[in-house]
Short mmCIF file of C-alpha atoms in Angstrom, two decimals:
data_model
loop_
_atom_site.label_atom_id
_atom_site.label_comp_id
_atom_site.label_asym_id
_atom_site.label_seq_id
_atom_site.Cartn_x
_atom_site.Cartn_y
_atom_site.Cartn_z
CA MET A 1 162.38 25.49 81.83
CA LEU A 2 165.57 27.08 80.72
CA CYS A 3 168.79 24.99 80.06
CA THR A 4 170.92 27.63 81.81
CA ARG A 5 170.36 31.48 83.22
CA LEU A 6 173.45 33.44 83.51
CA THR A 7 172.72 36.22 85.98
CA ASN A 8 174.36 39.06 87.89
CA ALA A 9 176.18 39.85 84.89
CA HIS A 10 177.19 43.06 82.84
CA ILE A 11 175.93 41.54 79.53
CA ILE A 12 177.00 43.93 76.50
CA THR A 13 174.59 42.57 74.05
CA MET A 14 175.77 44.58 70.56
CA ASP A 15 172.15 44.97 69.99
CA PRO A 16 171.17 48.38 69.97
CA ASP A 17 167.49 47.68 70.88
CA HIS A 18 168.72 46.29 74.26
CA PRO A 19 172.33 47.09 74.80
CA VAL A 20 173.07 46.13 78.21
CA ALA A 21 171.39 43.30 80.26
CA HIS A 22 172.12 41.40 83.58
CA ASP A 23 170.40 38.11 82.96
CA LEU A 24 170.42 35.93 79.96
CA GLY A 25 168.44 32.71 79.33
CA ILE A 26 169.48 29.75 77.22
CA TRP A 27 167.37 26.94 75.80
CA ARG A 28 168.81 24.40 73.67
CA GLY A 29 171.93 26.46 72.70
CA ARG A 30 170.11 29.68 72.02
CA VAL A 31 169.62 32.89 73.68
CA VAL A 32 165.58 32.89 74.51
CA GLY A 33 165.31 36.09 76.41
CA LEU A 34 167.11 38.97 78.58
CA ASP A 35 166.28 40.13 81.95
CA GLU A 36 162.76 40.12 83.19
CA ALA A 37 161.77 37.97 80.22
CA VAL A 38 164.01 35.14 81.98
CA THR A 39 164.65 36.24 85.76
CA SER A 40 161.74 34.52 87.16
CA LEU A 41 161.75 31.33 84.88
CA PRO A 42 163.22 28.16 86.27
CA ALA A 43 166.45 26.87 85.19
CA ARG A 44 168.43 23.55 85.21
CA GLU A 45 171.63 25.68 85.96
CA VAL A 46 172.06 29.04 87.35
CA VAL A 47 175.25 30.46 86.94
CA ASP A 48 176.16 33.61 89.20
CA LEU A 49 178.73 35.55 87.07
CA GLN A 50 179.32 37.83 89.98
CA GLY A 51 179.35 41.02 87.97
CA ALA A 52 181.79 40.04 85.06
CA THR A 53 181.25 41.19 81.57
CA VAL A 54 179.60 39.20 78.75
CA LEU A 55 179.97 39.72 75.08
CA PRO A 56 179.02 37.96 72.09
CA GLY A 57 181.69 35.38 70.99
CA PHE A 58 184.42 36.63 69.07
CA ILE A 59 184.34 35.80 65.41
CA ASP A 60 187.82 35.69 63.76
CA SER A 61 187.23 36.02 60.14
CA HIS A 62 190.56 35.11 58.66
CA VAL A 63 192.39 32.28 60.22
CA HIS A 64 194.40 29.05 59.28
CA LEU A 65 193.61 26.45 61.72
CA ALA A 66 195.46 23.48 60.25
CA TRP A 67 198.57 25.75 59.66
CA THR A 68 198.31 26.94 63.21
CA GLY A 69 198.06 23.56 64.59
CA LEU A 70 200.76 21.91 62.77
CA LYS A 71 203.09 24.81 63.45
CA ALA A 72 202.89 24.38 67.02
CA SER A 73 204.41 21.00 66.79
CA THR A 74 207.06 22.26 64.11
CA PRO A 75 210.75 23.15 65.18
CA SER A 76 210.86 26.96 65.24
CA VAL A 77 213.91 29.48 64.37
CA ALA A 78 211.68 32.08 65.48
CA PRO A 79 214.16 33.28 68.50
CA CYS A 80 217.10 33.17 66.25
CA GLU A 81 218.92 36.49 64.96
CA ARG A 82 221.99 34.88 63.77
CA VAL A 83 222.44 32.54 60.80
CA GLU A 84 224.55 30.20 62.71
CA ASP A 85 221.77 29.76 65.17
CA VAL A 86 219.08 28.97 62.49
CA LEU A 87 221.53 26.53 61.06
CA ALA A 88 221.83 24.88 64.65
CA VAL A 89 218.11 24.51 64.91
CA VAL A 90 217.81 22.70 61.33
CA GLU A 91 220.81 20.55 62.22
CA GLU A 92 218.95 19.39 65.42
CA ALA A 93 215.66 18.84 63.44
CA VAL A 94 217.53 16.74 60.70
CA ALA A 95 219.33 14.64 63.38
CA ARG A 96 215.81 13.52 64.70
CA THR A 97 214.61 12.37 61.40
CA SER A 98 214.84 8.82 60.54
CA SER A 99 216.08 8.39 56.99
CA ALA A 100 217.84 10.34 54.22
CA GLY A 101 215.25 11.78 51.51
CA THR A 102 212.92 12.62 54.54
CA TRP A 103 211.25 16.00 54.38
CA VAL A 104 212.44 18.53 57.29
CA ASP A 105 209.73 21.17 58.20
CA ILE A 106 210.69 24.34 60.10
CA GLY A 107 208.84 27.11 61.17
CA GLY A 108 209.28 30.61 62.30
CA TYR A 109 211.61 31.94 59.31
CA ASP A 110 211.78 35.70 58.85
CA GLN A 111 214.82 37.24 57.11
CA ARG A 112 214.42 40.55 58.74
CA ALA A 113 215.91 39.27 61.92
CA LEU A 114 218.82 37.98 60.27
CA GLY A 115 219.33 40.81 57.98
CA ARG A 116 219.28 38.79 54.70
CA HIS A 117 217.97 35.42 53.43
CA LEU A 118 219.27 32.17 54.01
CA THR A 119 220.67 30.35 50.98
CA ALA A 120 220.21 26.86 49.87
CA ALA A 121 223.97 26.03 50.15
CA GLU A 122 223.91 26.91 53.73
CA LEU A 123 221.16 24.49 54.43
CA ASP A 124 222.95 21.93 52.44
CA ARG A 125 225.85 22.00 55.21
CA VAL A 126 223.42 20.73 57.81
CA GLY A 127 220.80 19.12 55.62
CA GLN A 128 222.31 15.59 55.27
CA GLY A 129 220.43 14.78 52.20
CA ARG A 130 217.03 15.60 53.74
CA LYS A 131 214.48 17.81 52.06
CA VAL A 132 214.62 20.95 54.19
CA PHE A 133 211.87 23.39 54.01
CA LEU A 134 211.97 26.86 56.06
CA MET A 135 208.43 28.26 56.05
CA HIS A 136 208.67 32.04 56.10
CA ASP A 137 206.15 33.47 58.63
CA SER A 138 204.25 35.32 56.30
CA GLY A 139 203.08 32.07 54.62
CA HIS A 140 204.01 33.54 51.44
CA ALA A 141 207.44 32.18 50.96
CA CYS A 142 210.21 29.66 51.92
CA VAL A 143 214.03 28.71 52.04
CA VAL A 144 214.71 25.20 50.62
CA ASN A 145 217.90 23.35 50.06
CA SER A 146 219.45 21.81 46.88
CA ALA A 147 217.45 18.24 47.80
CA VAL A 148 214.37 20.19 47.11
CA LEU A 149 215.35 22.44 44.21
CA ASP A 150 216.61 19.31 42.37
CA LEU A 151 213.24 18.44 42.12
CA LEU A 152 211.44 21.51 40.85
CA PRO A 153 210.99 22.40 37.22
CA ALA A 154 213.75 24.45 35.73
CA ASP A 155 211.35 27.04 34.98
CA VAL A 156 210.46 27.65 38.79
CA PRO A 157 212.19 30.94 39.97
CA HIS A 158 214.12 31.11 42.93
CA GLN A 159 216.97 33.27 44.62
CA ASP A 160 219.75 30.89 45.98
CA GLY A 161 216.90 28.72 47.66
CA PHE A 162 214.51 31.29 48.47
CA LEU A 163 211.02 30.99 46.60
CA ALA A 164 208.24 33.33 46.91
CA GLU A 165 204.36 32.87 46.15
CA SER A 166 203.83 30.61 43.17
CA ALA A 167 207.28 29.32 43.28
CA MET A 168 206.79 28.31 47.09
CA THR A 169 203.44 26.69 45.90
CA ALA A 170 205.51 24.62 43.48
CA ALA A 171 207.74 23.05 46.22
CA ARG A 172 204.82 22.41 48.51
CA ARG A 173 203.14 20.32 45.82
CA LEU A 174 206.24 18.15 45.62
CA ARG A 175 205.14 16.65 48.90
CA LEU A 176 202.58 13.97 49.68
CA PRO A 177 199.38 15.27 51.35
CA TYR A 178 198.98 15.40 55.13
CA SER A 179 196.57 12.74 56.35
CA GLN A 180 193.00 13.61 57.49
CA SER A 181 193.70 12.45 60.83
CA GLU A 182 196.92 14.52 61.38
CA LEU A 183 195.07 17.53 59.89
CA ALA A 184 192.18 16.90 62.28
CA ASP A 185 194.22 16.89 65.33
CA ALA A 186 196.03 20.09 64.37
CA VAL A 187 192.67 21.80 63.83
CA GLU A 188 191.28 20.55 67.23
CA HIS A 189 194.50 22.07 68.77
CA ALA A 190 194.33 25.30 67.17
CA GLY A 191 190.49 25.40 67.76
CA ARG A 192 191.21 24.93 71.46
CA VAL A 193 193.71 28.05 71.42
CA CYS A 194 190.80 30.11 69.75
CA LEU A 195 188.57 29.12 72.54
CA ALA A 196 190.98 30.36 75.24
CA GLU A 197 190.83 33.71 73.52
CA GLY A 198 187.12 34.26 73.40
CA VAL A 199 186.56 33.16 69.84
CA THR A 200 183.47 30.88 69.08
CA ALA A 201 183.43 30.79 65.36
CA CYS A 202 186.03 31.57 62.64
CA ALA A 203 186.51 31.39 58.73
CA GLU A 204 189.49 29.11 57.78
CA ALA A 205 190.95 31.27 54.74
CA GLY A 206 191.61 28.46 52.21
CA ILE A 207 191.73 24.85 51.93
CA GLY A 208 192.43 22.28 49.45
CA GLY A 209 194.73 24.41 47.47
CA GLY A 210 196.24 27.75 46.92
CA LEU A 211 199.38 28.83 48.99
CA LEU A 212 198.38 27.03 52.09
CA GLY A 213 196.38 23.98 51.23
CA HIS A 214 197.40 20.92 52.89
CA SER A 215 195.53 18.26 50.90
CA PRO A 216 193.26 17.99 48.05
CA VAL A 217 190.62 16.42 50.32
CA GLU A 218 191.33 18.75 53.37
CA LEU A 219 187.48 19.31 54.05
CA GLY A 220 187.54 15.59 55.04
CA ALA A 221 189.63 16.51 58.13
CA TYR A 222 186.85 18.98 59.33
CA GLN A 223 184.14 16.70 58.67
CA LEU A 224 186.26 13.80 60.69
CA LEU A 225 186.06 16.15 63.64
CA ARG A 226 182.52 17.06 63.20
CA ASP A 227 181.59 13.36 63.09
CA GLN A 228 183.89 12.64 66.07
CA ARG A 229 182.29 15.47 67.98
CA ARG A 230 185.76 17.01 68.54
CA LEU A 231 185.33 20.30 66.54
CA PRO A 232 185.83 22.90 69.27
CA LEU A 233 184.11 25.81 67.63
CA ARG A 234 182.27 26.78 64.42
CA VAL A 235 184.08 26.71 61.14
CA GLN A 236 183.45 28.18 57.96
CA LEU A 237 185.77 26.87 55.34
CA MET A 238 186.94 28.96 52.29
CA ALA A 239 187.62 27.02 49.20
CA ALA A 240 191.01 27.93 47.41
CA GLY A 241 190.07 29.57 44.26
CA ASP A 242 192.21 26.88 42.00
CA THR A 243 189.95 24.30 43.27
CA LEU A 244 187.36 25.44 40.64
CA ARG A 245 187.39 23.54 37.51
CA PRO A 246 185.48 23.88 34.23
CA LEU A 247 182.24 22.06 34.54
CA SER A 248 179.83 20.90 31.55
CA ALA A 249 176.86 23.00 33.47
CA HIS A 250 173.78 23.89 31.61
CA GLN A 251 174.10 26.99 29.50
CA ASP A 252 171.31 28.75 31.29
CA ASP A 253 173.16 28.30 34.79
CA GLY A 254 176.03 30.67 33.21
CA ILE A 255 178.82 28.85 35.34
CA PRO A 256 182.03 28.34 33.73
CA ARG A 257 183.94 26.93 36.51
CA ALA A 258 182.74 25.40 39.93
CA LEU A 259 183.45 22.82 42.50
CA ASP A 260 182.10 19.24 41.94
CA LEU A 261 178.46 18.88 42.20
CA GLY A 262 178.02 22.83 41.96
CA MET A 263 179.02 23.31 45.88
CA ARG A 264 179.18 26.89 46.87
CA THR A 265 179.12 29.31 49.65
CA GLY A 266 176.31 28.36 52.26
CA PHE A 267 176.60 24.33 52.31
CA GLY A 268 176.60 22.97 55.45
CA ASP A 269 175.40 23.63 58.81
CA ASP A 270 175.85 25.89 61.93
CA TRP A 271 179.15 24.13 63.02
CA LEU A 272 180.79 23.39 59.63
CA SER A 273 180.00 25.24 56.35
CA LEU A 274 181.42 26.40 53.06
CA GLY A 275 182.22 30.09 53.22
CA ALA A 276 183.60 32.22 50.48
CA LEU A 277 185.84 31.50 47.45
CA LYS A 278 189.46 32.39 48.55
CA ILE A 279 191.34 33.97 45.52
CA TYR A 280 194.99 35.21 46.14
CA THR A 281 196.18 37.99 44.08
CA ASP A 282 199.32 39.31 45.91
CA GLY A 283 201.85 38.46 48.42
CA GLY A 284 202.49 39.85 51.67
CA MET A 285 204.47 42.91 53.37
CA MET A 286 206.49 40.95 55.43
CA ALA A 287 208.02 38.87 52.52
CA ARG A 288 208.13 42.24 50.58
CA THR A 289 205.75 40.81 47.82
CA ALA A 290 202.52 42.76 48.40
CA ALA A 291 201.70 44.40 45.01
CA LEU A 292 202.03 48.00 45.19
CA THR A 293 201.75 50.67 42.70
CA ALA A 294 204.93 52.47 43.97
CA PRO A 295 208.18 50.87 45.15
CA TYR A 296 208.87 49.90 48.44
CA GLU A 297 210.72 52.67 50.27
CA GLY A 298 214.37 52.55 49.64
CA MET A 299 213.78 49.75 46.93
CA THR A 300 213.40 49.52 43.33
CA HIS A 301 210.57 46.81 43.34
CA THR A 302 206.84 46.91 43.75
CA GLY A 303 206.07 43.28 44.67
CA GLN A 304 204.08 40.72 42.78
CA LEU A 305 200.82 39.53 41.66
CA GLN A 306 200.14 35.89 41.91
CA ASP A 307 199.59 35.28 38.30
CA ASP A 308 198.64 37.09 35.05
CA PRO A 309 196.28 39.80 36.13
CA ASP A 310 193.81 38.90 33.41
CA ARG A 311 193.85 35.30 34.80
CA LEU A 312 193.27 36.46 38.33
CA ALA A 313 190.43 38.79 37.34
CA ASP A 314 188.60 35.90 35.29
CA LEU A 315 188.72 33.78 38.32
CA VAL A 316 187.13 36.35 40.44
CA VAL A 317 184.58 36.76 37.75
CA ASP A 318 183.99 32.91 37.26
CA GLY A 319 183.79 32.48 41.08
CA HIS A 320 181.00 35.31 41.25
CA LEU A 321 178.97 33.63 38.34
CA ALA A 322 179.31 30.29 39.98
CA GLY A 323 177.35 31.93 43.06
CA TRP A 324 180.37 32.08 45.67
CA GLN A 325 180.85 34.81 47.95
CA LEU A 326 184.25 35.97 47.31
CA ALA A 327 187.25 36.49 49.48
CA VAL A 328 190.03 38.40 47.46
CA HIS A 329 193.34 38.24 49.26
CA ALA A 330 194.80 41.76 48.26
CA ILE A 331 197.49 43.31 50.47
CA GLY A 332 198.95 46.16 48.40
CA ASP A 333 197.17 48.75 46.44
CA ARG A 334 197.98 47.43 43.23
CA ALA A 335 196.09 44.16 44.07
CA ALA A 336 193.34 46.02 45.76
CA ASP A 337 192.83 47.97 42.26
CA LEU A 338 192.84 44.59 40.40
CA ALA A 339 190.44 42.94 43.08
CA LEU A 340 188.16 46.09 42.80
CA ASP A 341 187.97 46.21 39.07
CA ALA A 342 187.07 42.36 38.88
CA LEU A 343 184.59 42.64 41.53
CA GLU A 344 182.88 45.43 39.68
CA ARG A 345 183.08 43.65 36.24
CA ALA A 346 181.55 40.49 38.07
CA GLN A 347 178.65 42.53 39.36
CA ARG A 348 177.85 44.02 36.16
CA LEU A 349 177.65 40.80 34.38
CA ARG A 350 175.39 39.23 37.09
CA PRO A 351 174.36 41.60 39.42
CA ARG A 352 174.21 39.96 43.21
CA PRO A 353 173.77 42.57 45.84
CA GLY A 354 173.83 40.14 48.51
CA ALA A 355 176.96 38.61 47.60
CA ARG A 356 178.73 40.22 50.61
CA HIS A 357 182.10 39.95 48.83
CA ARG A 358 185.17 40.58 50.86
CA VAL A 359 188.72 41.87 50.37
CA GLU A 360 191.17 40.18 52.82
CA HIS A 361 193.87 42.21 54.66
CA ALA A 362 193.25 45.47 52.63
CA GLY A 363 196.61 46.11 53.78
CA LEU A 364 197.48 49.51 51.96
CA ILE A 365 194.55 51.20 50.65
CA ARG A 366 194.86 54.56 48.98
CA PRO A 367 192.20 57.40 49.93
CA ASP A 368 190.83 56.99 46.24
CA GLN A 369 190.09 53.46 46.70
CA LEU A 370 187.89 53.98 49.74
CA PRO A 371 184.81 55.33 48.05
CA ARG A 372 185.04 52.16 45.48
CA PHE A 373 184.73 49.73 48.41
CA ALA A 374 181.69 51.28 49.47
CA ARG A 375 180.21 51.81 46.15
CA LEU A 376 180.62 48.01 45.63
CA GLY A 377 179.22 46.93 49.06
CA VAL A 378 182.82 45.15 49.60
CA SER A 379 183.80 44.32 53.11
CA ALA A 380 187.36 45.26 54.38
CA VAL A 381 188.50 42.04 56.43
CA VAL A 382 191.61 43.59 58.26
CA GLN A 383 194.42 41.92 60.86
CA PRO A 384 195.04 44.94 63.57
CA ASN A 385 197.51 42.77 65.23
CA PHE A 386 199.81 43.03 61.92
CA LEU A 387 200.50 46.68 62.86
CA ARG A 388 200.75 46.00 66.70
CA TYR A 389 203.66 43.61 66.03
CA PHE A 390 205.17 44.59 62.55
CA GLY A 391 203.91 48.28 62.71
CA ASP A 392 207.50 49.64 62.85
CA ASP A 393 208.68 47.68 59.83
CA TYR A 394 205.89 48.07 57.74
CA ALA A 395 205.96 52.01 58.29
CA ALA A 396 209.52 52.07 57.21
CA VAL A 397 208.82 50.11 54.03
CA MET A 398 205.78 52.17 53.18
CA GLY A 399 207.23 55.45 53.92
CA GLU A 400 205.81 58.72 55.43
CA GLU A 401 203.22 59.30 53.01
CA ARG A 402 201.63 55.68 52.59
CA ALA A 403 202.16 54.71 56.12
CA PRO A 404 198.87 56.02 57.34
CA TRP A 405 197.10 54.17 54.61
CA MET A 406 197.68 50.91 56.21
CA TYR A 407 195.12 48.61 57.56
CA ARG A 408 192.61 51.19 58.13
CA GLY A 409 189.82 51.62 60.67
CA ARG A 410 188.20 54.92 60.61
CA GLY A 411 188.65 55.61 56.88
CA PHE A 412 186.71 52.30 56.04
CA LEU A 413 183.93 53.26 58.52
CA ASP A 414 183.44 56.83 57.56
CA HIS A 415 182.93 55.77 54.08
CA GLY A 416 180.22 53.13 55.20
CA VAL A 417 182.54 50.07 54.46
CA THR A 418 181.90 47.25 56.91
CA LEU A 419 185.11 46.80 58.94
CA VAL A 420 185.86 43.01 59.71
CA GLY A 421 188.40 42.07 62.66
CA SER A 422 190.67 39.05 62.11
CA SER A 423 194.02 37.54 63.06
CA ASP A 424 195.19 35.60 60.07
CA ARG A 425 196.70 33.28 62.62
CA PRO A 426 199.39 31.76 63.26
CA VAL A 427 201.06 34.90 61.12
CA THR A 428 200.59 36.75 64.42
CA ASP A 429 199.01 36.70 67.69
CA GLY A 430 195.31 35.82 67.32
CA SER A 431 193.92 37.60 70.53
CA PRO A 432 190.71 39.61 69.37
CA LEU A 433 191.26 41.74 72.78
CA ARG A 434 194.88 42.88 71.84
CA ALA A 435 193.52 43.59 68.32
CA VAL A 436 190.93 45.77 69.70
CA GLN A 437 193.39 47.67 71.74
CA PHE A 438 195.49 48.31 68.71
CA MET A 439 192.52 49.48 66.55
CA VAL A 440 191.78 52.36 69.40
CA GLU A 441 195.27 53.40 70.03
CA ARG A 442 196.97 52.49 66.88
CA ALA A 443 200.48 51.81 68.69
CA SER A 444 202.98 49.38 67.67
CA LEU A 445 204.67 47.30 70.39
CA SER A 446 207.48 49.82 70.55
CA GLY A 447 205.08 52.78 71.18
CA GLN A 448 205.32 54.01 67.56
CA VAL A 449 201.85 55.31 66.48
CA VAL A 450 200.96 54.20 62.77
CA GLY A 451 198.13 56.26 61.17
CA PRO A 452 196.65 57.76 64.32
CA ASP A 453 193.96 59.33 62.07
CA GLU A 454 192.49 55.60 61.55
CA ALA A 455 192.03 54.96 65.16
CA ILE A 456 188.25 53.93 66.11
CA THR A 457 186.10 53.57 69.32
CA VAL A 458 186.23 50.44 71.57
CA ASP A 459 182.63 49.83 70.65
CA GLU A 460 183.50 50.10 66.88
CA ALA A 461 186.54 47.58 67.32
CA LEU A 462 184.38 45.27 69.41
CA ARG A 463 181.69 45.56 66.58
CA ALA A 464 184.39 44.47 64.00
CA TYR A 465 184.82 41.25 66.04
CA THR A 466 181.12 40.44 66.48
CA VAL A 467 178.40 42.07 64.60
CA ALA A 468 180.44 42.83 61.46
CA GLY A 469 182.35 39.19 61.65
CA ALA A 470 178.72 37.60 61.60
CA TYR A 471 177.83 39.86 58.44
CA ALA A 472 180.95 38.77 56.70
CA SER A 473 180.18 35.21 57.14
CA HIS A 474 176.50 35.42 56.34
CA TRP A 475 175.86 34.60 60.23
CA ASP A 476 173.98 37.84 61.34
CA ASP A 477 170.79 35.94 61.52
CA SER A 478 172.24 33.79 64.10
CA ALA A 479 175.43 35.37 65.63
CA GLY A 480 177.07 38.73 66.30
CA THR A 481 174.83 39.75 68.94
CA LEU A 482 173.37 38.16 72.16
CA THR A 483 169.67 38.74 70.72
CA PRO A 484 166.71 36.22 71.64
CA GLY A 485 166.83 33.49 68.74
CA LYS A 486 170.58 33.90 68.35
CA ARG A 487 173.16 31.30 69.16
CA ALA A 488 174.28 31.00 72.88
CA ASP A 489 177.77 31.81 71.84
CA LEU A 490 179.50 34.06 74.01
CA VAL A 491 182.74 35.11 76.23
CA VAL A 492 182.95 36.15 79.87
CA LEU A 493 185.45 38.62 80.44
CA GLY A 494 187.21 39.58 83.67
CA ASP A 495 186.54 43.47 82.95
CA ASP A 496 184.66 45.76 80.47
CA PRO A 497 186.92 46.76 77.61
CA ARG A 498 184.96 49.93 77.41
CA ARG A 499 185.59 51.15 81.04
CA VAL A 500 189.22 50.15 81.55
CA ASP A 501 192.21 52.12 80.17
CA THR A 502 192.89 51.55 76.58
CA SER A 503 196.31 50.19 77.40
CA ARG A 504 194.92 47.52 79.58
CA ILE A 505 192.14 45.99 77.06
CA GLY A 506 194.46 43.61 75.57
CA ASP A 507 195.28 41.99 79.28
CA ILE A 508 191.71 41.51 80.18
CA GLU A 509 191.01 38.02 81.48
CA VAL A 510 188.77 35.68 79.33
CA VAL A 511 187.18 33.82 82.38
CA ALA A 512 185.35 31.28 80.26
CA THR A 513 183.84 30.92 76.41
CA PHE A 514 180.47 29.25 75.77
CA VAL A 515 179.61 27.87 72.52
CA ASP A 516 175.94 26.23 72.04
CA GLY A 517 175.08 27.43 75.61
CA HIS A 518 178.01 25.21 77.31
CA GLU A 519 181.20 26.17 78.60
CA ALA A 520 183.99 25.18 76.02
CA THR A 521 187.25 26.17 77.59
CA GLU A 522 187.69 23.51 79.97
CA GLY A 523 188.12 20.82 76.81
CA LYS A 524 184.44 19.93 76.89
CA LYS A 525 183.66 18.09 73.74
CA LEU A 526 180.88 19.61 71.95
#
């Protein structure tokens, strides 16, 4: 007997051998058959979907769940376009703290709305002795007041309280870690937001260190959720590259650096596992720190790398030698050169054709770099909604020649590169459907078309959030398509993205999300 049969549905399986179905059978959290194979079988529950569209659950291959959940409960200056309004939000947040010396977190900071960066002196006026930390929306920078600057080593660079990349990391490390219970609550909240958008699995892009680590024992927060049956969706965790340390492994193992006990990609189960090793090479376009080979348009600087390029390359190679899949953050084309060079050296030293290394963001990729992605078998994990929401600004700072190279679609696919969709939430909107819409029409919210030649089809865009997402996380044997034997993780939509006008794709209703064969969008504890 089936546990559940979904019937009277328009099921897009993403499986070319059986692309469309009307019935789907579920037994113990797995798809066991389609159409005639299950139509006449008895089932404990029969769900008549009344013609609704069903797709494999979306996979968001690059998110920050803890940051998303924490940001939701943090005061934000996002609506503010005047310095005075920002300072008023900070002053109100300071007034709610209990004692001098307390840290005051503020989110939503973006200097572009103000026309310049805030200064430490301005924050001092409203800080009342608290340690004020304004997090840049990109996650690559912050502004702090003098109470924080006074605690930093003298060699940490800043511009009147503005700290970028490794300097921001130094400020974050002054703080006591978040508790596991606090992180668990934040992750659960973010996970339920993902479910409401049809996301059934995701890759958490860096825990335990790097720019956005929240605790050296951060993995424990996810295990706490798993133990308490509060983990809303499947999560693959990327360990931050700086969590590796030298270990005295046997010389035959050839492992120079590793996590304790040699843990690496693949450890865990269907709900919670270790994924890629996350390595930052540069910053971001929003903060103007993505590393470019030529200056930003109208500026003199070319962004920055996170560290000495040789040290970054060595970390990539060591991670590969230790058996990790690598997720190398590279937004600018100069950073992409570094990432590709290091990955090529790593594969030369120890060939691992099945490693499925990834470049995260691939924000600005020159035409000559596309064949290198393909030759190395490297996936491109892009964030289409970056250009949907920030495309006007990004196009302006890249200039006419380079703007069409941003967050490519067609260029990757035509070169045989696996194109993977993701959000980088909470940097921007996490909706896969709105991202799919952008990948097809390449239009920002203002209507500006950015790189029209990089547009792809609806089917190709859906594949980036299903089949390719599963491939990028080594889940292709259990997810990405609605095929017998795979997980019964699926999303029910109010319309078919392939049949509606492109401009309506992002507004299609997510009717329900199923994880492990159970509807999970009504707060059900799995």
